């Protein structure tokens, strides 16, 4: 299996990190699936965080999604399967969330500036040289997960959150990077634009596409937004339109 870890939910001194829910690539294996079902049905989960919490009492508790997918999948591949059967991908390049992976408090302020990913040598106090995923160049990103950056079709500029709890303002105001997010939005709209242009060429101009006359943040949304949350939807292709053939792929099994 291939996946990334959700270090945004981790603390520098915590050994275990959950799996980020936006990406999981796995080769089907009936035996592994049954073992996954068995441990879920067993339900051996302790409430709390760290220590003996979470699945199997191994410390997979308390973080976002710990009781569900993000904790269950992490525990399954770390402890249930007998040998390493996964590859952990680079969080800044695969399943890129554009979220802060550096600890900024407010609790554990003595750890401010440390990487959220627990280091192999266990010396988390000296672990301060991790890549800042919020500013990873777009050309290095392989896949993106539009969560901290909001969904492109929401036509929203991803301004940082301002929570009621004022102690969280600094952390959440630094959670993501607007410039990187907007550039990733642009990449998504470029894919839509390319798909529509390909349909027109393939159908010799017979396929209708939506207008691109939206003026809201046009540099990034490429004319597909009339304003915040005012997305110009795609006109679906005819039912008999063969997308596989357009891309030169066989539709037969």
PDB file of C-alpha atoms in Angstrom:
ATOM      1  CA  UNK A   1       0.000   0.000   0.000  1.00  0.00           C
ATOM      2  CA  UNK A   2       1.008   3.627  -0.528  1.00  0.00           C
ATOM      3  CA  UNK A   3      -0.154   6.462   1.732  1.00  0.00           C
ATOM      4  CA  UNK A   4       0.909   9.599   3.583  1.00  0.00           C
ATOM      5  CA  UNK A   5       0.749  10.433   7.291  1.00  0.00           C
ATOM      6  CA  UNK A   6      -1.353  13.213   8.774  1.00  0.00           C
ATOM      7  CA  UNK A   7       1.418  15.093  10.563  1.00  0.00           C
ATOM      8  CA  UNK A   8      -0.774  18.180  10.789  1.00  0.00           C
ATOM      9  CA  UNK A   9      -2.652  16.366  13.579  1.00  0.00           C
ATOM     10  CA  UNK A  10       0.516  15.134  15.275  1.00  0.00           C
ATOM     11  CA  UNK A  11       2.582  16.507  18.139  1.00  0.00           C
ATOM     12  CA  UNK A  12       6.417  16.418  17.997  1.00  0.00           C
ATOM     13  CA  UNK A  13       6.716  14.084  20.988  1.00  0.00           C
ATOM     14  CA  UNK A  14       4.145  11.547  19.733  1.00  0.00           C
ATOM     15  CA  UNK A  15       5.640   8.469  18.069  1.00  0.00           C
ATOM     16  CA  UNK A  16       2.513   7.391  16.192  1.00  0.00           C
ATOM     17  CA  UNK A  17       0.825   9.403  13.452  1.00  0.00           C
ATOM     18  CA  UNK A  18      -2.416   8.685  11.666  1.00  0.00           C
ATOM     19  CA  UNK A  19      -2.776   8.082   7.946  1.00  0.00           C
ATOM     20  CA  UNK A  20      -3.989  11.087   5.952  1.00  0.00           C
ATOM     21  CA  UNK A  21      -7.423  10.188   4.613  1.00  0.00           C
ATOM     22  CA  UNK A  22      -7.010  11.684   1.140  1.00  0.00           C
ATOM     23  CA  UNK A  23      -4.852   8.959  -0.418  1.00  0.00           C
ATOM     24  CA  UNK A  24      -4.542   5.179  -0.170  1.00  0.00           C
ATOM     25  CA  UNK A  25      -3.297   3.028  -3.038  1.00  0.00           C
ATOM     26  CA  UNK A  26      -3.425  -0.695  -2.312  1.00  0.00           C
ATOM     27  CA  UNK A  27      -3.214  -3.946  -4.250  1.00  0.00           C
ATOM     28  CA  UNK A  28      -6.344  -6.042  -3.515  1.00  0.00           C
ATOM     29  CA  UNK A  29      -5.578  -8.891  -1.119  1.00  0.00           C
ATOM     30  CA  UNK A  30      -8.522 -10.929   0.285  1.00  0.00           C
ATOM     31  CA  UNK A  31      -6.477 -12.159   3.271  1.00  0.00           C
ATOM     32  CA  UNK A  32      -5.456  -8.638   4.275  1.00  0.00           C
ATOM     33  CA  UNK A  33      -9.022  -7.390   3.828  1.00  0.00           C
ATOM     34  CA  UNK A  34     -10.348 -10.102   6.143  1.00  0.00           C
ATOM     35  CA  UNK A  35      -7.757  -9.281   8.797  1.00  0.00           C
ATOM     36  CA  UNK A  36      -8.759  -5.636   8.567  1.00  0.00           C
ATOM     37  CA  UNK A  37     -12.436  -6.530   8.986  1.00  0.00           C
ATOM     38  CA  UNK A  38     -11.632  -8.804  11.939  1.00  0.00           C
ATOM     39  CA  UNK A  39      -9.774  -6.207  13.977  1.00  0.00           C
ATOM     40  CA  UNK A  40     -12.411  -3.554  13.285  1.00  0.00           C
ATOM     41  CA  UNK A  41     -15.143  -5.933  14.473  1.00  0.00           C
ATOM     42  CA  UNK A  42     -13.117  -6.736  17.575  1.00  0.00           C
ATOM     43  CA  UNK A  43     -13.288  -3.055  18.456  1.00  0.00           C
ATOM     44  CA  UNK A  44     -10.256  -2.972  20.739  1.00  0.00           C
ATOM     45  CA  UNK A  45     -10.071   0.811  21.046  1.00  0.00           C
ATOM     46  CA  UNK A  46      -9.203   2.815  24.163  1.00  0.00           C
ATOM     47  CA  UNK A  47     -10.270   6.425  24.502  1.00  0.00           C
ATOM     48  CA  UNK A  48      -7.753   9.170  25.154  1.00  0.00           C
ATOM     49  CA  UNK A  49      -4.540  10.264  23.490  1.00  0.00           C
ATOM     50  CA  UNK A  50      -1.014   8.859  23.559  1.00  0.00           C
ATOM     51  CA  UNK A  51       0.212   6.088  25.837  1.00  0.00           C
ATOM     52  CA  UNK A  52      -2.201   3.157  25.817  1.00  0.00           C
ATOM     53  CA  UNK A  53      -4.904   4.930  23.837  1.00  0.00           C
ATOM     54  CA  UNK A  54      -6.475   4.046  20.517  1.00  0.00           C
ATOM     55  CA  UNK A  55      -6.434   0.822  18.536  1.00  0.00           C
ATOM     56  CA  UNK A  56      -4.852  -2.096  20.377  1.00  0.00           C
ATOM     57  CA  UNK A  57      -3.792   0.273  23.164  1.00  0.00           C
ATOM     58  CA  UNK A  58      -0.790   1.265  21.040  1.00  0.00           C
ATOM     59  CA  UNK A  59      -1.186   5.050  21.106  1.00  0.00           C
ATOM     60  CA  UNK A  60      -3.359   5.499  18.010  1.00  0.00           C
ATOM     61  CA  UNK A  61      -5.948   7.641  19.747  1.00  0.00           C
ATOM     62  CA  UNK A  62      -6.918  11.243  20.264  1.00  0.00           C
ATOM     63  CA  UNK A  63      -5.915  12.721  16.913  1.00  0.00           C
ATOM     64  CA  UNK A  64      -8.289  13.638  14.091  1.00  0.00           C
ATOM     65  CA  UNK A  65      -9.924  10.507  12.654  1.00  0.00           C
ATOM     66  CA  UNK A  66      -8.239   8.231  15.207  1.00  0.00           C
ATOM     67  CA  UNK A  67     -11.303   6.070  15.828  1.00  0.00           C
ATOM     68  CA  UNK A  68     -12.082   5.937  12.108  1.00  0.00           C
ATOM     69  CA  UNK A  69     -10.029   5.591   8.921  1.00  0.00           C
ATOM     70  CA  UNK A  70      -6.960   7.640   9.840  1.00  0.00           C
ATOM     71  CA  UNK A  71      -6.232   5.746  13.028  1.00  0.00           C
ATOM     72  CA  UNK A  72      -7.461   2.305  11.923  1.00  0.00           C
ATOM     73  CA  UNK A  73      -5.400   2.185   8.709  1.00  0.00           C
ATOM     74  CA  UNK A  74      -2.262   3.414  10.492  1.00  0.00           C
ATOM     75  CA  UNK A  75      -2.576   0.776  13.216  1.00  0.00           C
ATOM     76  CA  UNK A  76      -3.384  -1.954  10.680  1.00  0.00           C
ATOM     77  CA  UNK A  77      -0.248  -1.433   8.599  1.00  0.00           C
ATOM     78  CA  UNK A  78       1.994  -0.681  11.592  1.00  0.00           C
ATOM     79  CA  UNK A  79       0.937  -3.633  13.772  1.00  0.00           C
ATOM     80  CA  UNK A  80      -1.538  -6.109  12.251  1.00  0.00           C
ATOM     81  CA  UNK A  81       0.308  -7.202   9.120  1.00  0.00           C
ATOM     82  CA  UNK A  82       3.369  -9.366   9.902  1.00  0.00           C
ATOM     83  CA  UNK A  83       5.906  -7.600   7.653  1.00  0.00           C
ATOM     84  CA  UNK A  84       6.176  -4.051   6.243  1.00  0.00           C
ATOM     85  CA  UNK A  85       3.681  -3.971   3.385  1.00  0.00           C
ATOM     86  CA  UNK A  86       3.452  -0.228   2.853  1.00  0.00           C
ATOM     87  CA  UNK A  87       5.389   2.692   1.431  1.00  0.00           C
ATOM     88  CA  UNK A  88       5.018   6.013   3.212  1.00  0.00           C
ATOM     89  CA  UNK A  89       5.062   8.791   0.635  1.00  0.00           C
ATOM     90  CA  UNK A  90       6.419  12.315   1.029  1.00  0.00           C
ATOM     91  CA  UNK A  91       3.656  14.413   2.596  1.00  0.00           C
ATOM     92  CA  UNK A  92       4.724  17.566   0.764  1.00  0.00           C
ATOM     93  CA  UNK A  93       4.610  15.948  -2.655  1.00  0.00           C
ATOM     94  CA  UNK A  94       1.879  13.333  -2.523  1.00  0.00           C
ATOM     95  CA  UNK A  95      -1.570  14.068  -1.120  1.00  0.00           C
ATOM     96  CA  UNK A  96      -0.337  17.639  -0.615  1.00  0.00           C
ATOM     97  CA  UNK A  97      -2.651  19.390   1.847  1.00  0.00           C
ATOM     98  CA  UNK A  98      -0.641  22.634   2.126  1.00  0.00           C
ATOM     99  CA  UNK A  99      -0.920  22.485   5.904  1.00  0.00           C
ATOM    100  CA  UNK A 100       1.573  23.342   8.628  1.00  0.00           C
ATOM    101  CA  UNK A 101       3.744  20.396   9.733  1.00  0.00           C
ATOM    102  CA  UNK A 102       5.664  22.469  12.300  1.00  0.00           C
ATOM    103  CA  UNK A 103       4.556  22.746  15.934  1.00  0.00           C
ATOM    104  CA  UNK A 104       3.478  26.244  17.012  1.00  0.00           C
ATOM    105  CA  UNK A 105       1.584  25.600  20.252  1.00  0.00           C
ATOM    106  CA  UNK A 106      -0.358  26.839  22.144  1.00  0.00           C
ATOM    107  CA  UNK A 107       0.205  23.864  24.497  1.00  0.00           C
ATOM    108  CA  UNK A 108       3.723  22.466  24.678  1.00  0.00           C
ATOM    109  CA  UNK A 109       5.105  25.876  23.779  1.00  0.00           C
ATOM    110  CA  UNK A 110       8.606  24.637  24.666  1.00  0.00           C
ATOM    111  CA  UNK A 111       8.368  22.514  21.509  1.00  0.00           C
ATOM    112  CA  UNK A 112       7.601  25.482  19.251  1.00  0.00           C
ATOM    113  CA  UNK A 113       9.425  25.163  15.934  1.00  0.00           C
ATOM    114  CA  UNK A 114       9.852  21.393  16.143  1.00  0.00           C
ATOM    115  CA  UNK A 115       8.664  19.145  13.321  1.00  0.00           C
ATOM    116  CA  UNK A 116       5.409  17.320  13.988  1.00  0.00           C
ATOM    117  CA  UNK A 117       6.865  14.135  12.499  1.00  0.00           C
ATOM    118  CA  UNK A 118       8.584  12.088  15.197  1.00  0.00           C
ATOM    119  CA  UNK A 119      12.277  11.565  14.250  1.00  0.00           C
ATOM    120  CA  UNK A 120      13.807   8.124  13.870  1.00  0.00           C
ATOM    121  CA  UNK A 121      16.456   8.817  16.511  1.00  0.00           C
ATOM    122  CA  UNK A 122      13.815   9.981  19.015  1.00  0.00           C
ATOM    123  CA  UNK A 123      15.497  13.377  19.524  1.00  0.00           C
ATOM    124  CA  UNK A 124      12.466  15.507  18.702  1.00  0.00           C
ATOM    125  CA  UNK A 125      13.949  18.591  20.390  1.00  0.00           C
ATOM    126  CA  UNK A 126      16.586  18.782  17.635  1.00  0.00           C
ATOM    127  CA  UNK A 127      14.090  17.897  14.903  1.00  0.00           C
ATOM    128  CA  UNK A 128      13.623  21.331  13.351  1.00  0.00           C
ATOM    129  CA  UNK A 129      14.697  20.926   9.719  1.00  0.00           C
ATOM    130  CA  UNK A 130      11.568  19.441   8.118  1.00  0.00           C
ATOM    131  CA  UNK A 131      10.295  20.783   4.809  1.00  0.00           C
ATOM    132  CA  UNK A 132       7.499  23.330   5.116  1.00  0.00           C
ATOM    133  CA  UNK A 133       4.761  21.819   2.932  1.00  0.00           C
ATOM    134  CA  UNK A 134       2.967  25.159   2.765  1.00  0.00           C
ATOM    135  CA  UNK A 135       5.596  26.523   0.388  1.00  0.00           C
ATOM    136  CA  UNK A 136       6.613  23.401  -1.560  1.00  0.00           C
ATOM    137  CA  UNK A 137       6.930  24.449  -5.255  1.00  0.00           C
ATOM    138  CA  UNK A 138       3.908  23.393  -7.304  1.00  0.00           C
ATOM    139  CA  UNK A 139       6.100  21.662  -9.901  1.00  0.00           C
ATOM    140  CA  UNK A 140       7.223  19.177  -7.238  1.00  0.00           C
ATOM    141  CA  UNK A 141       3.684  18.197  -6.212  1.00  0.00           C
ATOM    142  CA  UNK A 142       2.370  14.920  -7.646  1.00  0.00           C
ATOM    143  CA  UNK A 143      -1.140  14.838  -6.135  1.00  0.00           C
ATOM    144  CA  UNK A 144      -3.134  17.364  -4.089  1.00  0.00           C
ATOM    145  CA  UNK A 145      -5.817  17.029  -1.443  1.00  0.00           C
ATOM    146  CA  UNK A 146      -8.069  20.081  -1.384  1.00  0.00           C
ATOM    147  CA  UNK A 147      -8.972  20.350   2.286  1.00  0.00           C
ATOM    148  CA  UNK A 148      -7.008  23.128   4.035  1.00  0.00           C
ATOM    149  CA  UNK A 149      -7.082  24.976   0.703  1.00  0.00           C
ATOM    150  CA  UNK A 150     -10.859  24.478   0.282  1.00  0.00           C
ATOM    151  CA  UNK A 151     -12.442  22.913  -2.803  1.00  0.00           C
ATOM    152  CA  UNK A 152     -11.762  24.675  -6.131  1.00  0.00           C
ATOM    153  CA  UNK A 153     -15.452  24.606  -7.057  1.00  0.00           C
ATOM    154  CA  UNK A 154     -16.268  26.586  -3.918  1.00  0.00           C
ATOM    155  CA  UNK A 155     -14.567  29.552  -5.633  1.00  0.00           C
ATOM    156  CA  UNK A 156     -13.273  30.649  -2.250  1.00  0.00           C
ATOM    157  CA  UNK A 157      -9.972  32.234  -1.324  1.00  0.00           C
ATOM    158  CA  UNK A 158      -8.713  30.046   1.559  1.00  0.00           C
ATOM    159  CA  UNK A 159      -8.243  32.695   4.227  1.00  0.00           C
ATOM    160  CA  UNK A 160      -6.893  31.339   7.524  1.00  0.00           C
ATOM    161  CA  UNK A 161      -9.447  30.526  10.204  1.00  0.00           C
ATOM    162  CA  UNK A 162      -9.973  32.878  13.135  1.00  0.00           C
ATOM    163  CA  UNK A 163     -11.339  30.713  15.969  1.00  0.00           C
ATOM    164  CA  UNK A 164     -13.233  31.862  19.035  1.00  0.00           C
ATOM    165  CA  UNK A 165     -10.453  30.442  21.182  1.00  0.00           C
ATOM    166  CA  UNK A 166      -7.920  33.273  20.919  1.00  0.00           C
ATOM    167  CA  UNK A 167      -5.098  30.984  22.049  1.00  0.00           C
ATOM    168  CA  UNK A 168      -5.451  29.191  18.693  1.00  0.00           C
ATOM    169  CA  UNK A 169      -5.274  32.291  16.491  1.00  0.00           C
ATOM    170  CA  UNK A 170      -1.530  32.121  15.821  1.00  0.00           C
ATOM    171  CA  UNK A 171      -1.545  28.406  14.978  1.00  0.00           C
ATOM    172  CA  UNK A 172      -4.547  28.519  12.683  1.00  0.00           C
ATOM    173  CA  UNK A 173      -3.521  31.747  10.979  1.00  0.00           C
ATOM    174  CA  UNK A 174      -0.355  29.910   9.933  1.00  0.00           C
ATOM    175  CA  UNK A 175      -2.116  26.645   9.083  1.00  0.00           C
ATOM    176  CA  UNK A 176      -1.925  27.062   5.303  1.00  0.00           C
ATOM    177  CA  UNK A 177      -0.452  29.320   2.611  1.00  0.00           C
ATOM    178  CA  UNK A 178      -2.859  31.293   0.425  1.00  0.00           C
ATOM    179  CA  UNK A 179      -0.438  31.678  -2.489  1.00  0.00           C
ATOM    180  CA  UNK A 180       0.251  27.945  -2.714  1.00  0.00           C
ATOM    181  CA  UNK A 181      -3.450  27.157  -2.354  1.00  0.00           C
ATOM    182  CA  UNK A 182      -4.442  29.515  -5.137  1.00  0.00           C
ATOM    183  CA  UNK A 183      -1.805  28.057  -7.444  1.00  0.00           C
ATOM    184  CA  UNK A 184      -3.133  24.560  -6.739  1.00  0.00           C
ATOM    185  CA  UNK A 185      -6.643  25.799  -7.497  1.00  0.00           C
ATOM    186  CA  UNK A 186      -5.345  27.114 -10.805  1.00  0.00           C
ATOM    187  CA  UNK A 187      -3.932  23.680 -11.645  1.00  0.00           C
ATOM    188  CA  UNK A 188      -7.355  22.127 -11.019  1.00  0.00           C
ATOM    189  CA  UNK A 189      -9.095  24.645 -13.274  1.00  0.00           C
ATOM    190  CA  UNK A 190      -6.447  24.097 -15.961  1.00  0.00           C
ATOM    191  CA  UNK A 191      -7.362  20.401 -15.935  1.00  0.00           C
ATOM    192  CA  UNK A 192     -11.033  21.261 -16.341  1.00  0.00           C
ATOM    193  CA  UNK A 193     -10.189  23.672 -19.157  1.00  0.00           C
ATOM    194  CA  UNK A 194      -8.086  21.054 -20.925  1.00  0.00           C
ATOM    195  CA  UNK A 195     -10.881  18.465 -20.602  1.00  0.00           C
ATOM    196  CA  UNK A 196     -13.451  20.801 -22.121  1.00  0.00           C
ATOM    197  CA  UNK A 197     -11.131  21.885 -24.939  1.00  0.00           C
ATOM    198  CA  UNK A 198     -10.410  18.226 -25.698  1.00  0.00           C
ATOM    199  CA  UNK A 199     -14.135  17.466 -25.951  1.00  0.00           C
ATOM    200  CA  UNK A 200     -14.606  20.302 -28.442  1.00  0.00           C
ATOM    201  CA  UNK A 201     -11.711  19.131 -30.597  1.00  0.00           C
ATOM    202  CA  UNK A 202     -12.738  15.470 -30.468  1.00  0.00           C
ATOM    203  CA  UNK A 203     -16.348  16.241 -31.435  1.00  0.00           C
ATOM    204  CA  UNK A 204     -15.336  18.688 -34.156  1.00  0.00           C
ATOM    205  CA  UNK A 205     -17.027  21.527 -32.310  1.00  0.00           C
ATOM    206  CA  UNK A 206     -20.363  19.768 -31.686  1.00  0.00           C
ATOM    207  CA  UNK A 207     -19.970  19.443 -27.909  1.00  0.00           C
ATOM    208  CA  UNK A 208     -21.145  22.466 -25.926  1.00  0.00           C
ATOM    209  CA  UNK A 209     -19.055  23.817 -23.061  1.00  0.00           C
ATOM    210  CA  UNK A 210     -19.812  26.412 -20.416  1.00  0.00           C
ATOM    211  CA  UNK A 211     -18.722  30.037 -20.684  1.00  0.00           C
ATOM    212  CA  UNK A 212     -15.511  31.224 -19.079  1.00  0.00           C
ATOM    213  CA  UNK A 213     -16.538  34.809 -18.456  1.00  0.00           C
ATOM    214  CA  UNK A 214     -16.352  34.871 -14.659  1.00  0.00           C
ATOM    215  CA  UNK A 215     -14.240  37.768 -13.419  1.00  0.00           C
ATOM    216  CA  UNK A 216     -13.695  36.626  -9.818  1.00  0.00           C
ATOM    217  CA  UNK A 217      -9.984  35.899  -9.193  1.00  0.00           C
ATOM    218  CA  UNK A 218      -9.733  35.117 -12.908  1.00  0.00           C
ATOM    219  CA  UNK A 219      -5.956  34.691 -12.752  1.00  0.00           C
ATOM    220  CA  UNK A 220      -6.493  31.544 -10.694  1.00  0.00           C
ATOM    221  CA  UNK A 221     -10.090  30.443 -11.382  1.00  0.00           C
ATOM    222  CA  UNK A 222      -9.682  30.971 -15.157  1.00  0.00           C
ATOM    223  CA  UNK A 223     -13.124  32.458 -15.671  1.00  0.00           C
ATOM    224  CA  UNK A 224     -15.077  29.668 -13.980  1.00  0.00           C
ATOM    225  CA  UNK A 225     -16.178  31.729 -10.954  1.00  0.00           C
ATOM    226  CA  UNK A 226     -18.598  34.655 -10.797  1.00  0.00           C
ATOM    227  CA  UNK A 227     -17.808  35.252  -7.142  1.00  0.00           C
ATOM    228  CA  UNK A 228     -17.193  33.449  -3.876  1.00  0.00           C
ATOM    229  CA  UNK A 229     -19.284  30.242  -3.932  1.00  0.00           C
ATOM    230  CA  UNK A 230     -20.580  31.138  -7.417  1.00  0.00           C
ATOM    231  CA  UNK A 231     -19.089  28.383  -9.532  1.00  0.00           C
ATOM    232  CA  UNK A 232     -19.874  28.084 -13.232  1.00  0.00           C
ATOM    233  CA  UNK A 233     -20.669  24.389 -13.566  1.00  0.00           C
ATOM    234  CA  UNK A 234     -19.525  22.213 -16.422  1.00  0.00           C
ATOM    235  CA  UNK A 235     -22.052  21.241 -19.088  1.00  0.00           C
ATOM    236  CA  UNK A 236     -22.081  17.410 -19.063  1.00  0.00           C
ATOM    237  CA  UNK A 237     -21.107  15.748 -22.356  1.00  0.00           C
ATOM    238  CA  UNK A 238     -23.781  13.827 -24.291  1.00  0.00           C
ATOM    239  CA  UNK A 239     -24.585  10.366 -22.936  1.00  0.00           C
ATOM    240  CA  UNK A 240     -23.008   8.705 -25.980  1.00  0.00           C
ATOM    241  CA  UNK A 241     -19.783  10.710 -25.705  1.00  0.00           C
ATOM    242  CA  UNK A 242     -16.834   8.296 -25.389  1.00  0.00           C
ATOM    243  CA  UNK A 243     -14.279   9.844 -23.032  1.00  0.00           C
ATOM    244  CA  UNK A 244     -12.075   6.735 -23.176  1.00  0.00           C
ATOM    245  CA  UNK A 245     -11.832   6.997 -26.943  1.00  0.00           C
ATOM    246  CA  UNK A 246     -11.059  10.725 -26.679  1.00  0.00           C
ATOM    247  CA  UNK A 247      -8.032   9.911 -24.538  1.00  0.00           C
ATOM    248  CA  UNK A 248      -7.035   6.947 -26.699  1.00  0.00           C
ATOM    249  CA  UNK A 249      -7.990   4.331 -24.121  1.00  0.00           C
ATOM    250  CA  UNK A 250      -9.923   1.147 -24.821  1.00  0.00           C
ATOM    251  CA  UNK A 251     -13.322   0.962 -23.098  1.00  0.00           C
ATOM    252  CA  UNK A 252     -13.382  -2.847 -23.287  1.00  0.00           C
ATOM    253  CA  UNK A 253     -12.338  -4.977 -20.327  1.00  0.00           C
TER     254      UNK A 253
END
